[in-house]
Amino acid sequence: MAGLAVNVDHIATLRQARGNTPYPDPVPAAVLAELAGADGIVAHLREDRRHIQDRDVYLLRKTVATKLILEMAATHEMIKIATDVKPDLVTLVPEKRQELTTEGGLDVITLGPSLKKTITALHGQNIPVSLFVDPDPAQIEAARKMDADMIEIHTGAFCDAVGQLAKDTAFAAVIEAAKCAARLNLGVNAGHGLCYHSIKRFKGLKEIDEFSIGHSIISRAALVGMDRAVRDMLALIKEL
Ligand code: PXP
């Protein structure tokens, strides 16, 4: 069975919406997600600190009992924080200030040497590294050459595709990417935009090690509670 890493960014989004309230707090939200069976907790510390704050990451490191996955841009500031926090995995993502959420995968081919430096620095701290990439075999092969430990396949194009043909085409790319990464002995995570409906499409795709899901789970949690929201997603993943 594939794992489920629950992204708690949007608990922090709700907190930051009022600027100065201490609630809701992503730290107890992570505890609830773990108690419901989550295999890991994800937090994205963005350069603009729009949701997760430094304090969250440091506290999550102290409280997360499964594994803590830190999503971050490949910047000096973030490498320093990761070195200090020592997450169980760093997922490197591209960041643009104006985007609503991470819009595309890393261009591993173009970023080449600078990305390699970041991966080497994190490996020097014994932190494994995953690269968030579009479902493109050329990017995945480049990730292998960079010595990444894993990739996370960006499922946004599949989730956003409108119409059966577009959906099928986008999902075929996800399948090919997952198989390509597995052939190259890279760990394979997948995420972005996945919900209680789109997850069902992954039935039979055994190459995915773990799904990284935030928005849909936190949205359901707002209505039915974190425990139920995480358990509902886990039940669907179990069926895959
Ligand atoms: N994976 C990565 C690399 C992301 O940047 C995000 C969004 O923060 C997710 C997964 C989770 O996406 P969503 O919140 O749409 O489930």
Short mmCIF file of C-alpha atoms and ligand atoms in Angstrom, two decimals:
data_model
loop_
_atom_site.label_atom_id
_atom_site.label_comp_id
_atom_site.label_asym_id
_atom_site.label_seq_id
_atom_site.Cartn_x
_atom_site.Cartn_y
_atom_site.Cartn_z
CA MET A 1 0.00 0.00 0.00
CA ALA A 2 1.27 3.47 -0.87
CA GLY A 3 1.82 5.83 2.04
CA LEU A 4 0.07 9.09 2.75
CA ALA A 5 1.95 12.20 3.79
CA VAL A 6 -0.42 14.92 4.94
CA ASN A 7 0.50 18.49 4.11
CA VAL A 8 -0.58 20.87 6.89
CA ASP A 9 0.20 24.15 5.09
CA HIS A 10 -3.43 25.17 4.81
CA ILE A 11 -4.05 24.93 8.53
CA ALA A 12 -1.43 27.67 8.66
CA THR A 13 -3.10 29.49 5.76
CA LEU A 14 -6.24 29.79 7.89
CA ARG A 15 -4.23 31.04 10.84
CA GLN A 16 -2.36 33.62 8.75
CA ALA A 17 -5.65 34.86 7.27
CA ARG A 18 -6.12 36.89 10.44
CA GLY A 19 -2.49 37.72 10.89
CA ASN A 20 -2.33 37.67 14.65
CA THR A 21 -4.34 34.69 15.88
CA PRO A 22 -2.35 31.73 17.21
CA TYR A 23 -5.00 29.33 15.80
CA PRO A 24 -5.52 27.04 14.05
CA ASP A 25 -2.11 25.56 14.75
CA PRO A 26 -0.55 23.14 12.24
CA VAL A 27 1.36 21.39 15.03
CA PRO A 28 -1.65 19.75 16.78
CA ALA A 29 -3.19 19.26 13.33
CA ALA A 30 -0.16 17.13 12.46
CA VAL A 31 -0.62 15.12 15.66
CA LEU A 32 -4.24 14.42 14.71
CA ALA A 33 -3.22 13.42 11.17
CA GLU A 34 -0.67 10.99 12.58
CA LEU A 35 -3.15 9.53 15.05
CA ALA A 36 -5.51 8.93 12.12
CA GLY A 37 -2.79 6.94 10.37
CA ALA A 38 -0.80 9.39 8.23
CA ASP A 39 2.65 8.08 7.33
CA GLY A 40 4.27 11.49 7.31
CA ILE A 41 3.70 15.22 7.70
CA VAL A 42 4.62 17.76 5.06
CA ALA A 43 5.18 21.48 5.57
CA HIS A 44 6.29 23.95 2.93
CA LEU A 45 8.27 26.82 4.38
CA ARG A 46 7.96 29.38 1.62
CA GLU A 47 10.34 32.27 1.28
CA ASP A 48 7.42 34.69 1.70
CA ARG A 49 6.18 32.81 4.83
CA ARG A 50 2.60 33.03 3.60
CA HIS A 51 1.45 30.01 5.60
CA ILE A 52 3.97 27.85 7.47
CA GLN A 53 6.25 29.88 9.76
CA ASP A 54 9.73 29.02 11.01
CA ARG A 55 8.30 28.27 14.45
CA ASP A 56 5.99 25.64 12.94
CA VAL A 57 8.84 23.77 11.32
CA TYR A 58 10.94 23.75 14.50
CA LEU A 59 7.99 22.57 16.61
CA LEU A 60 6.97 19.95 14.04
CA ARG A 61 10.48 18.57 14.22
CA LYS A 62 9.99 18.09 17.95
CA THR A 63 6.48 16.63 17.73
CA VAL A 64 6.16 14.62 14.50
CA ALA A 65 6.49 10.94 15.35
CA THR A 66 6.31 9.51 11.79
CA LYS A 67 8.46 11.52 9.42
CA LEU A 68 8.75 15.20 8.70
CA ILE A 69 9.04 16.25 5.08
CA LEU A 70 10.18 19.82 4.51
CA GLU A 71 9.26 21.35 1.19
CA MET A 72 11.48 24.26 0.29
CA ALA A 73 13.17 26.23 -2.46
CA ALA A 74 16.85 25.58 -3.11
CA THR A 75 18.09 28.78 -1.43
CA HIS A 76 20.89 29.43 1.08
CA GLU A 77 18.37 30.48 3.71
CA MET A 78 16.37 27.27 3.37
CA ILE A 79 19.45 25.04 3.29
CA LYS A 80 20.49 26.65 6.59
CA ILE A 81 17.08 25.98 8.15
CA ALA A 82 17.03 22.39 6.88
CA THR A 83 20.52 21.85 8.28
CA ASP A 84 19.25 23.07 11.63
CA VAL A 85 15.90 21.25 11.63
CA LYS A 86 17.08 17.99 10.04
CA PRO A 87 13.82 16.86 8.44
CA ASP A 88 13.54 13.23 7.37
CA LEU A 89 13.25 14.32 3.75
CA VAL A 90 13.58 17.59 1.88
CA THR A 91 11.48 18.04 -1.23
CA LEU A 92 12.94 20.77 -3.40
CA VAL A 93 10.33 22.80 -5.24
CA PRO A 94 10.45 25.85 -7.49
CA GLU A 95 8.96 28.98 -5.96
CA LYS A 96 7.52 32.05 -7.60
CA ARG A 97 6.32 34.83 -5.39
CA GLN A 98 3.09 35.56 -7.24
CA GLU A 99 1.87 31.97 -7.61
CA LEU A 100 -1.12 30.72 -5.62
CA THR A 101 0.62 27.40 -5.10
CA THR A 102 3.58 25.55 -6.62
CA GLU A 103 2.77 25.79 -10.31
CA GLY A 104 5.27 23.58 -12.05
CA GLY A 105 8.00 21.08 -11.38
CA LEU A 106 11.67 21.94 -11.07
CA ASP A 107 13.52 22.33 -14.34
CA VAL A 108 16.25 19.94 -13.23
CA ILE A 109 17.95 20.02 -16.64
CA THR A 110 18.40 23.78 -16.67
CA LEU A 111 19.17 24.19 -12.97
CA GLY A 112 21.80 21.44 -13.19
CA PRO A 113 24.92 22.40 -11.20
CA SER A 114 23.21 24.76 -8.72
CA LEU A 115 20.67 22.08 -7.83
CA LYS A 116 23.43 19.53 -7.49
CA LYS A 117 25.17 21.82 -4.97
CA THR A 118 22.02 21.97 -2.85
CA ILE A 119 21.57 18.20 -2.98
CA THR A 120 25.21 17.66 -2.01
CA ALA A 121 24.87 20.12 0.89
CA LEU A 122 21.75 18.34 2.20
CA HIS A 123 23.30 14.91 1.73
CA GLY A 124 26.27 16.21 3.74
CA GLN A 125 23.78 16.64 6.60
CA ASN A 126 22.39 13.13 6.03
CA ILE A 127 19.13 14.53 4.69
CA PRO A 128 17.65 12.63 1.74
CA VAL A 129 16.37 14.76 -1.11
CA SER A 130 13.36 14.49 -3.36
CA LEU A 131 12.89 16.66 -6.46
CA PHE A 132 9.42 17.83 -7.42
CA VAL A 133 9.25 17.36 -11.19
CA ASP A 134 6.71 17.35 -13.97
CA PRO A 135 5.94 13.88 -15.36
CA ASP A 136 8.70 14.15 -17.94
CA PRO A 137 11.23 11.29 -18.32
CA ALA A 138 13.99 13.74 -19.32
CA GLN A 139 13.58 15.59 -16.00
CA ILE A 140 13.54 12.31 -14.10
CA GLU A 141 16.71 11.11 -15.78
CA ALA A 142 18.31 14.44 -14.88
CA ALA A 143 17.16 13.97 -11.27
CA ARG A 144 18.93 10.61 -11.22
CA LYS A 145 22.12 12.23 -12.51
CA MET A 146 21.87 14.86 -9.75
CA ASP A 147 21.95 12.05 -7.15
CA ALA A 148 18.44 12.77 -5.90
CA ASP A 149 17.04 10.01 -3.71
CA MET A 150 13.49 10.36 -4.88
CA ILE A 151 11.28 12.34 -7.15
CA GLU A 152 7.81 13.64 -6.52
CA ILE A 153 5.70 13.60 -9.64
CA HIS A 154 3.69 16.80 -10.07
CA THR A 155 0.12 15.58 -10.55
CA GLY A 156 -1.31 19.09 -11.06
CA ALA A 157 -1.68 18.80 -14.85
CA PHE A 158 -3.62 15.55 -14.42
CA CYS A 159 -5.84 16.98 -11.66
CA ASP A 160 -6.54 20.19 -13.59
CA ALA A 161 -7.13 18.54 -16.99
CA VAL A 162 -10.62 19.11 -18.34
CA GLY A 163 -12.30 16.44 -20.48
CA GLN A 164 -11.64 12.73 -20.74
CA LEU A 165 -8.99 12.88 -23.44
CA ALA A 166 -6.96 15.54 -21.64
CA LYS A 167 -7.27 13.63 -18.37
CA ASP A 168 -6.23 10.34 -19.97
CA THR A 169 -3.26 11.97 -21.69
CA ALA A 170 -2.11 13.66 -18.48
CA PHE A 171 -2.48 10.45 -16.50
CA ALA A 172 -0.58 8.44 -19.11
CA ALA A 173 2.32 10.84 -18.53
CA VAL A 174 2.12 10.21 -14.76
CA ILE A 175 2.24 6.44 -15.34
CA GLU A 176 5.22 6.72 -17.66
CA ALA A 177 7.02 9.00 -15.20
CA ALA A 178 6.41 6.64 -12.26
CA LYS A 179 7.68 3.65 -14.23
CA CYS A 180 10.70 5.59 -15.49
CA ALA A 181 11.65 6.68 -11.95
CA ALA A 182 11.23 3.17 -10.57
CA ARG A 183 13.43 1.79 -13.39
CA LEU A 184 16.10 4.29 -12.35
CA ASN A 185 15.80 3.12 -8.73
CA LEU A 186 14.45 6.44 -7.57
CA GLY A 187 11.80 6.54 -4.88
CA VAL A 188 8.51 7.82 -6.30
CA ASN A 189 6.15 10.18 -4.53
CA ALA A 190 3.25 11.96 -6.19
CA GLY A 191 1.26 15.00 -5.32
CA HIS A 192 -0.39 18.31 -6.01
CA GLY A 193 -4.09 18.80 -6.49
CA LEU A 194 -5.03 15.24 -5.55
CA CYS A 195 -8.46 14.82 -4.01
CA TYR A 196 -10.84 12.08 -2.86
CA HIS A 197 -11.95 11.59 -6.45
CA SER A 198 -8.71 11.82 -8.46
CA ILE A 199 -6.84 9.47 -6.13
CA LYS A 200 -8.98 6.57 -7.40
CA ARG A 201 -7.34 6.82 -10.79
CA PHE A 202 -4.10 5.49 -9.31
CA LYS A 203 -5.52 1.99 -8.89
CA GLY A 204 -2.95 -0.56 -9.99
CA LEU A 205 -0.07 1.92 -10.29
CA LYS A 206 2.22 0.16 -7.84
CA GLU A 207 5.28 2.33 -8.44
CA ILE A 208 4.03 5.17 -6.21
CA ASP A 209 5.61 4.96 -2.76
CA GLU A 210 3.72 7.83 -1.17
CA PHE A 211 1.10 10.45 -1.94
CA SER A 212 1.58 13.98 -0.65
CA ILE A 213 -1.81 15.58 -0.16
CA GLY A 214 -2.84 18.80 1.53
CA HIS A 215 -5.61 21.04 0.25
CA SER A 216 -8.34 18.43 -0.23
CA ILE A 217 -7.71 16.82 3.16
CA ILE A 218 -7.58 20.11 5.06
CA SER A 219 -10.73 21.28 3.23
CA ARG A 220 -12.59 18.14 4.29
CA ALA A 221 -11.14 18.44 7.80
CA ALA A 222 -12.72 21.90 8.12
CA LEU A 223 -16.12 20.22 7.80
CA VAL A 224 -15.73 16.76 9.33
CA GLY A 225 -12.53 16.97 11.38
CA MET A 226 -8.96 15.97 10.72
CA ASP A 227 -9.31 12.40 11.94
CA ARG A 228 -12.15 11.57 9.56
CA ALA A 229 -10.60 13.46 6.64
CA VAL A 230 -7.32 11.55 6.92
CA ARG A 231 -9.01 8.19 7.49
CA ASP A 232 -11.25 8.73 4.42
CA MET A 233 -8.19 9.34 2.25
CA LEU A 234 -6.32 6.39 3.71
CA ALA A 235 -9.28 4.12 2.99
CA LEU A 236 -9.17 5.17 -0.68
CA ILE A 237 -5.42 4.65 -0.90
CA LYS A 238 -5.84 1.19 0.59
CA GLU A 239 -8.13 0.31 -2.33
CA LEU A 240 -5.53 1.23 -4.98
N1 PXP B 1 3.55 18.33 -3.29
C1 PXP B 1 4.15 19.52 -3.48
C2 PXP B 1 5.57 19.52 -3.94
C3 PXP B 1 3.48 20.72 -3.22
O1 PXP B 1 4.09 21.90 -3.42
C4 PXP B 1 2.16 20.66 -2.75
C5 PXP B 1 1.43 21.93 -2.43
O2 PXP B 1 2.03 22.56 -1.36
C6 PXP B 1 1.57 19.40 -2.55
C7 PXP B 1 2.29 18.25 -2.85
C8 PXP B 1 0.20 19.23 -2.02
O3 PXP B 1 -0.70 19.77 -2.93
P1 PXP B 1 -2.23 19.92 -2.51
O4 PXP B 1 -2.26 20.89 -1.37
O5 PXP B 1 -2.88 20.43 -3.75
O6 PXP B 1 -2.71 18.56 -2.10
#
